[in-house]
Structures are given as C-alpha cells and as structure tokens.
Short mmCIF file of C-alpha atoms in Angstrom, two decimals:
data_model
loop_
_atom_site.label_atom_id
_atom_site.label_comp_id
_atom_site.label_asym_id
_atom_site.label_seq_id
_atom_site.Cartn_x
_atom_site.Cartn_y
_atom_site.Cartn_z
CA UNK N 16 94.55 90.84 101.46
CA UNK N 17 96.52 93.79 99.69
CA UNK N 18 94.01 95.57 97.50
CA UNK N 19 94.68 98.65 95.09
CA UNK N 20 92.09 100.42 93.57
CA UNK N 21 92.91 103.32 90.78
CA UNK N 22 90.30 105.84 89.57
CA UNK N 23 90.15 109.04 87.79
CA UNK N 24 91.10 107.35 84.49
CA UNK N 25 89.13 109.97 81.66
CA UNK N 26 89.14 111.03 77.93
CA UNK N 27 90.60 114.00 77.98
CA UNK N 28 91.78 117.09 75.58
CA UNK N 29 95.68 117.55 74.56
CA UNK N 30 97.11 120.19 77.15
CA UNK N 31 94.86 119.72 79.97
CA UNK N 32 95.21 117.95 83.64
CA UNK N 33 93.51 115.12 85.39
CA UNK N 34 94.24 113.81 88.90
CA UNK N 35 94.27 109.91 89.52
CA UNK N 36 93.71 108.05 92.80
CA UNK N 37 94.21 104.95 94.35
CA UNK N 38 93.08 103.59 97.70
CA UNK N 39 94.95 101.41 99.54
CA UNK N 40 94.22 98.58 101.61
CA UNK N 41 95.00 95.18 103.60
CA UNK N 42 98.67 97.38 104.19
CA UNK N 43 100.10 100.16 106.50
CA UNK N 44 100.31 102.17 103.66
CA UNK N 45 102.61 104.94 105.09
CA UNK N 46 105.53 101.99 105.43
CA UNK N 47 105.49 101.53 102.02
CA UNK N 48 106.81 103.20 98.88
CA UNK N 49 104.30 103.26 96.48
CA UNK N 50 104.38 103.57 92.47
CA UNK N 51 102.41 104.43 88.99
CA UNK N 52 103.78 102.16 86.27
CA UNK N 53 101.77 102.85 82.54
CA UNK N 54 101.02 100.64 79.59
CA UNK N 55 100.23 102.62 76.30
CA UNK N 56 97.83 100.43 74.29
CA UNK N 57 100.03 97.38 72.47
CA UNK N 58 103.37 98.51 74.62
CA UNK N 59 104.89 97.17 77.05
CA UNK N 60 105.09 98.55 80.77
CA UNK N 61 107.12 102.08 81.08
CA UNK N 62 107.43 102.98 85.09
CA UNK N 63 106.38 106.93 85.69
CA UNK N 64 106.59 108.08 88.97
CA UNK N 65 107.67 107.09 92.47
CA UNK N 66 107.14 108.30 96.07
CA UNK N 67 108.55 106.95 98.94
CA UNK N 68 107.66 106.22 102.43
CA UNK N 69 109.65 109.36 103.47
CA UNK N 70 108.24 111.36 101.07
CA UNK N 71 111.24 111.56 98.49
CA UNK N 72 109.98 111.82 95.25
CA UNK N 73 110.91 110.62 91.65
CA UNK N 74 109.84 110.82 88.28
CA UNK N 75 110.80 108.93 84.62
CA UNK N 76 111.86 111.61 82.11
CA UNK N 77 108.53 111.43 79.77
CA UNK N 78 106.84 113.53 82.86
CA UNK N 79 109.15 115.50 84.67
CA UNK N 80 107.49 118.54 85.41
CA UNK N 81 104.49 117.57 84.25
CA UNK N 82 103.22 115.15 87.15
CA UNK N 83 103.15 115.14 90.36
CA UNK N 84 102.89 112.43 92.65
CA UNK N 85 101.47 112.71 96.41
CA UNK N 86 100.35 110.57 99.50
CA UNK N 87 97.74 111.08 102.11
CA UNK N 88 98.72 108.26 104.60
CA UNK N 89 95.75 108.85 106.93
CA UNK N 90 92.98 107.91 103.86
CA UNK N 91 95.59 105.39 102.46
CA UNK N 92 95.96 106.79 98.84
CA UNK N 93 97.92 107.68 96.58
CA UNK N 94 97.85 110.58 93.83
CA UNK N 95 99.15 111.39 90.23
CA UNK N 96 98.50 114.80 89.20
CA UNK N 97 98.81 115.45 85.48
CA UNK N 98 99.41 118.59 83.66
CA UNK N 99 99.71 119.50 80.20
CA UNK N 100 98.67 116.38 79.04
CA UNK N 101 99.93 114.94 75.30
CA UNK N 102 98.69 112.37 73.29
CA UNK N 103 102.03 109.86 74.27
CA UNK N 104 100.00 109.70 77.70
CA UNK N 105 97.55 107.81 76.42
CA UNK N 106 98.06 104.82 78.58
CA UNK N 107 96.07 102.47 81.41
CA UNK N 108 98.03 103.88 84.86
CA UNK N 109 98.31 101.05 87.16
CA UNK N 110 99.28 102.02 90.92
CA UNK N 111 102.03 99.99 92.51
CA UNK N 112 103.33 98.84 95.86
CA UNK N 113 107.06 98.42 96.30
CA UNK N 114 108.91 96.59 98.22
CA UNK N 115 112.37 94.86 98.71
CA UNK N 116 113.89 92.15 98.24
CA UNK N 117 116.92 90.25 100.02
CA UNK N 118 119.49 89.47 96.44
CA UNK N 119 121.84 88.25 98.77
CA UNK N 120 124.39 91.14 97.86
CA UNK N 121 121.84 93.67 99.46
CA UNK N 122 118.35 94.83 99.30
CA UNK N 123 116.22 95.07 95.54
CA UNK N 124 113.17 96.74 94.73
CA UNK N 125 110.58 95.06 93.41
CA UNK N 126 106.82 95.84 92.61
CA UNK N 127 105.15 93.29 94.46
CA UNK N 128 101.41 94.52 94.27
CA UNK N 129 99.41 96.28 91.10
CA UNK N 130 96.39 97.78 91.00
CA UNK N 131 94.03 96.51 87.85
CA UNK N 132 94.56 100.12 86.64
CA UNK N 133 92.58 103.09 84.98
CA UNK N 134 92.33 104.61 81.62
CA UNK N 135 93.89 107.65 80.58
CA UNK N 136 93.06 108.55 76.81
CA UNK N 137 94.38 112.04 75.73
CA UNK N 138 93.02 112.94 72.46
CA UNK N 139 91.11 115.95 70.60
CA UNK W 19 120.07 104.69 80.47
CA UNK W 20 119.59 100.86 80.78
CA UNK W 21 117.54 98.91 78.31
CA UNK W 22 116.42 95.78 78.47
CA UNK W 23 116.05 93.45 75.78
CA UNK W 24 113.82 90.41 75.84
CA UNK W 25 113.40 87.43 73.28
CA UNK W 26 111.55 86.06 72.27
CA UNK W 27 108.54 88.85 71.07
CA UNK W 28 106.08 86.27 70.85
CA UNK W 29 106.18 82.30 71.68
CA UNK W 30 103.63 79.96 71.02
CA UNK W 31 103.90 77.11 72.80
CA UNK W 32 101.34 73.35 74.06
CA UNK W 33 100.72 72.62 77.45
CA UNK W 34 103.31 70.60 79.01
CA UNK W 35 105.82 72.09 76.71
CA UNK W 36 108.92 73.62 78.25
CA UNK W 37 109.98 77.08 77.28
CA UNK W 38 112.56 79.98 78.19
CA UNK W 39 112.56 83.80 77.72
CA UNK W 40 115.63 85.82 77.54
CA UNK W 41 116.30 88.99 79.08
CA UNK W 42 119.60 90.96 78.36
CA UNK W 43 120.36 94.02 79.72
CA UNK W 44 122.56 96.83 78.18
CA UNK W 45 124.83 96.79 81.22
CA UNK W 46 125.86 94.94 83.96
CA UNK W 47 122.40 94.80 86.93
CA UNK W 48 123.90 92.05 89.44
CA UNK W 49 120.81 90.65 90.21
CA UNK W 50 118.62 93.28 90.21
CA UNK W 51 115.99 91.89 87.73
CA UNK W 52 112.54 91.39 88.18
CA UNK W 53 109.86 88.76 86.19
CA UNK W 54 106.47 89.62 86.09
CA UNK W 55 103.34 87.69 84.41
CA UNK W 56 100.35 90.04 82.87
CA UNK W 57 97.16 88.98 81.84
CA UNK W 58 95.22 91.37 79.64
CA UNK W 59 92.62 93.25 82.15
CA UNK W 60 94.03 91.85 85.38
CA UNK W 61 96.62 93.45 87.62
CA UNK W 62 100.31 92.19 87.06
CA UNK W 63 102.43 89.36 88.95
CA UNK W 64 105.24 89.64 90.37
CA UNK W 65 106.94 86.12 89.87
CA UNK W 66 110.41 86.47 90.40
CA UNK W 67 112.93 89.32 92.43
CA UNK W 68 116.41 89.62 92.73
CA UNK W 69 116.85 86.74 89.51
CA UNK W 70 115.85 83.90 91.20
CA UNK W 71 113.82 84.12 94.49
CA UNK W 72 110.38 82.64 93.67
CA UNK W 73 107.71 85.00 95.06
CA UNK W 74 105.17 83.05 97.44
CA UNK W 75 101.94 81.06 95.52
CA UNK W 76 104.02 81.13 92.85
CA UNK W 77 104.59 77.55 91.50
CA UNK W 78 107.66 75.98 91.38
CA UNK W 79 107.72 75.04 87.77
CA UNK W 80 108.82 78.83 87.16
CA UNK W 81 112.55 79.19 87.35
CA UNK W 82 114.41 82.31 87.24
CA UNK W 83 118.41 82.48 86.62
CA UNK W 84 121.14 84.65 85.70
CA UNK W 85 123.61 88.00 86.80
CA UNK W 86 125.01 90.74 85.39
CA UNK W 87 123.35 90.80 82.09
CA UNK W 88 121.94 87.62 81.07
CA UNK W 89 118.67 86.67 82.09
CA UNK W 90 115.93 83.87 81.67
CA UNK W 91 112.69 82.52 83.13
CA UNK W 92 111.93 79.05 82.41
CA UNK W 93 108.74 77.34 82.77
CA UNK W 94 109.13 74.18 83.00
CA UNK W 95 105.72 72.61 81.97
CA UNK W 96 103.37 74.89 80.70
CA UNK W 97 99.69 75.04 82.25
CA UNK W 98 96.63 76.37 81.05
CA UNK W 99 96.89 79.34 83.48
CA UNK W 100 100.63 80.43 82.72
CA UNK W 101 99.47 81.85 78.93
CA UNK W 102 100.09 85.74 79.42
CA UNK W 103 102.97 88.24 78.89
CA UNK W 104 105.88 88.34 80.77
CA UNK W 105 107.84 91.00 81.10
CA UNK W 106 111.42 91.48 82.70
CA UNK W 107 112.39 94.53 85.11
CA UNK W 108 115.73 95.86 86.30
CA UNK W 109 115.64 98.27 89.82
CA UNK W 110 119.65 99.17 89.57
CA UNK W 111 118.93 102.67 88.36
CA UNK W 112 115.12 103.40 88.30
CA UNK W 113 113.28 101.41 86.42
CA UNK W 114 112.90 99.75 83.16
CA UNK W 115 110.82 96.90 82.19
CA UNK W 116 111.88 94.77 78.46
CA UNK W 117 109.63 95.00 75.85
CA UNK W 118 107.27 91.77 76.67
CA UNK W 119 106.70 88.12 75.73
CA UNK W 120 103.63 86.92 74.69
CA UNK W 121 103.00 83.59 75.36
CA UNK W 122 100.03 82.15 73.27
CA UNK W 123 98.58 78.46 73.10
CA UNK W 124 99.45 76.44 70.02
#
C-alpha cells in the first residue's frame, strides 16, 4: 500500500523558514518523481514544487527562490525547505507522487498518490 | 500561463441524480487533463488521467471526456460517497488545477 506521510507543518512568523518532510512508503521511491501541491484555506489546489527521479528540479512562480525541494532516496523522503516565509503561504502542503499516464498520443503526468498533508500558517 | 476554468462553483445535487462539471482550459491541452475528488481532511483522488482513462477502484459510473479545451466529468448516479470537490488538472506546461466544484447533498 502507497503511504505518504507529511510533517513539519507549524505557526510560524512572516520572514522566517521551516522545513517539511514526508516519508515514503509501499514504493521504490527513488523511481518516482515526487511533488508538494498546497491548498490555502477556502482555495483550491495551486501545485509548488517538483523534483524528479533524476534530480531535476522545478518550482511554480509564487516560490522561486524561496523553496527548495530535496530527496534522500535511501530514508524514502522527501523535503520542502522554506525561506522568507509570507503570509500567501499560509496553506495545508500535501506531498505528491507522480506518475504517467499512457493518453494514447504519448505519456501524461498525473498525481496519482497524496499525502493527507500538514499545516503551514504564517502569521505575526 | 494556462488557466483552467471549471463550472459549475458549487452543485447541489440527490443521490441517484446525474450531474456534469465543466472544465475549459485557456488553450489547447490535447488530453492532458487530470480529475481529482477531495474530501475535506483526507488525501486527494486521482479519478481520471489523460481525459478519460478511469484510474483503478474507481467506479465506473465516473466518466471523463473531452480534448483540446473542453472538458467534463460526469457521474452518472450519484452515491453517498461521491459528495466532495472535484477539481480538474492540466500537465501540458506545469501544472494548474481549476478552481473546484463542490458537490453538496440536496
């Protein structure tokens, strides 16, 4: 059974930095690229940050340069690192498997497993 | 950027009833559109990839259709279990998920 389990999820001060987790199991992690999707309370889902198998990573525009996302494949989890924190963070941070998908024109990307997520409030 | 629009916001609906959500996207995606089912507290579903390949446990009453830029899910007789949110996803270029429907009990 695929299993994702976030943590780290804190109230926490405009302008400072918290690092989330999420362990990993019922998967071989390291084949997979893996995801943190966040829902600000009463919005709808907004994708933030990818990191791929290979170890290419991506991020949405709201936290470029301000996250970082990471992998340590031999303890099966998965990082966000987050810096200079604003209030717009404010958000539960679910973490995400990937995967793909035959459309029958080529491969798609789906997220096929979520996490229940963690709480990030950002607020003075 | 591509945005995706879905309609409608909210739905309230009986068991048994038959409904559709709409998902239009700003620009042509092919087929790559994603539906996913959230309850509030529990981990989201994926449903539906690529338009219209049913993910597996999922039942058959949900129905996925559409290309390019019009979309819809279709449930075709509601059950106790299928009142959440559903939200729509395109993976062209990166990702963007529509803005939700919530699907309530009448």
């Amino acid at each position: 059974e695929v299993r994702l389990v976030e943590s780290g999820g804190a109230l926490t001060q405009p302008g400072g930095s918290l690092r989330l987790s999420c362990v990993a199991s019922g998967f071989t992690f390291s084949s997979f690229d893996m995801h943190w999707v966040r829902q600000a309370p009463g919005q709808a889902l907004e994708w933030v940050s990818a990191l791929g198998g290979g170890g290419d990573t991506y991020y949405s525009d709201s936290v470029k340069g301000r996250f970082t996302i990471s992998r340590e494949n031999a303890k099966n989890s998965l990082f966000l690192q987050m810096d200079s924190l604003r209030a717009g963070d404010t958000a539960v941070y679910f973490c995400v498997r990937g995967n793909y998908y035959d459309s029958g024109r080529g491969l798609i990307d789906a997220f096929d497993f979520w996490g229940r997520g963690t709480m990030l409030t950002v607020s003075s | 950027d591509i945005q995706m629009t879905q309609s409608p916001s909210s739905l309230s609906a009986s068991v048994g009833d038959r409904v559709t959500i709409t998902c239009r996207a700003s620009q042509s995606i092919s087929k790559f559109l994603n539906w996913y089912q959230h309850k509030s507290g529990e981990a989201p579903r994926l449903l539906i990839s690529a338009a219209s390949n049913l993910q597996g446990g999922v039942p058959a009453r949900f129905t996925g259709r559409g290309a390019g830029t019009d979309f819809t899910l279709t449930i075709s007789s509601l059950q106790p279990e299928d009142f959440a949110t559903y939200y729509c996803q395109q993976s062209l270029n990166s990702y963007t998920f529509g803005q939700g429907t919530r699907l309530e009990i009448k």
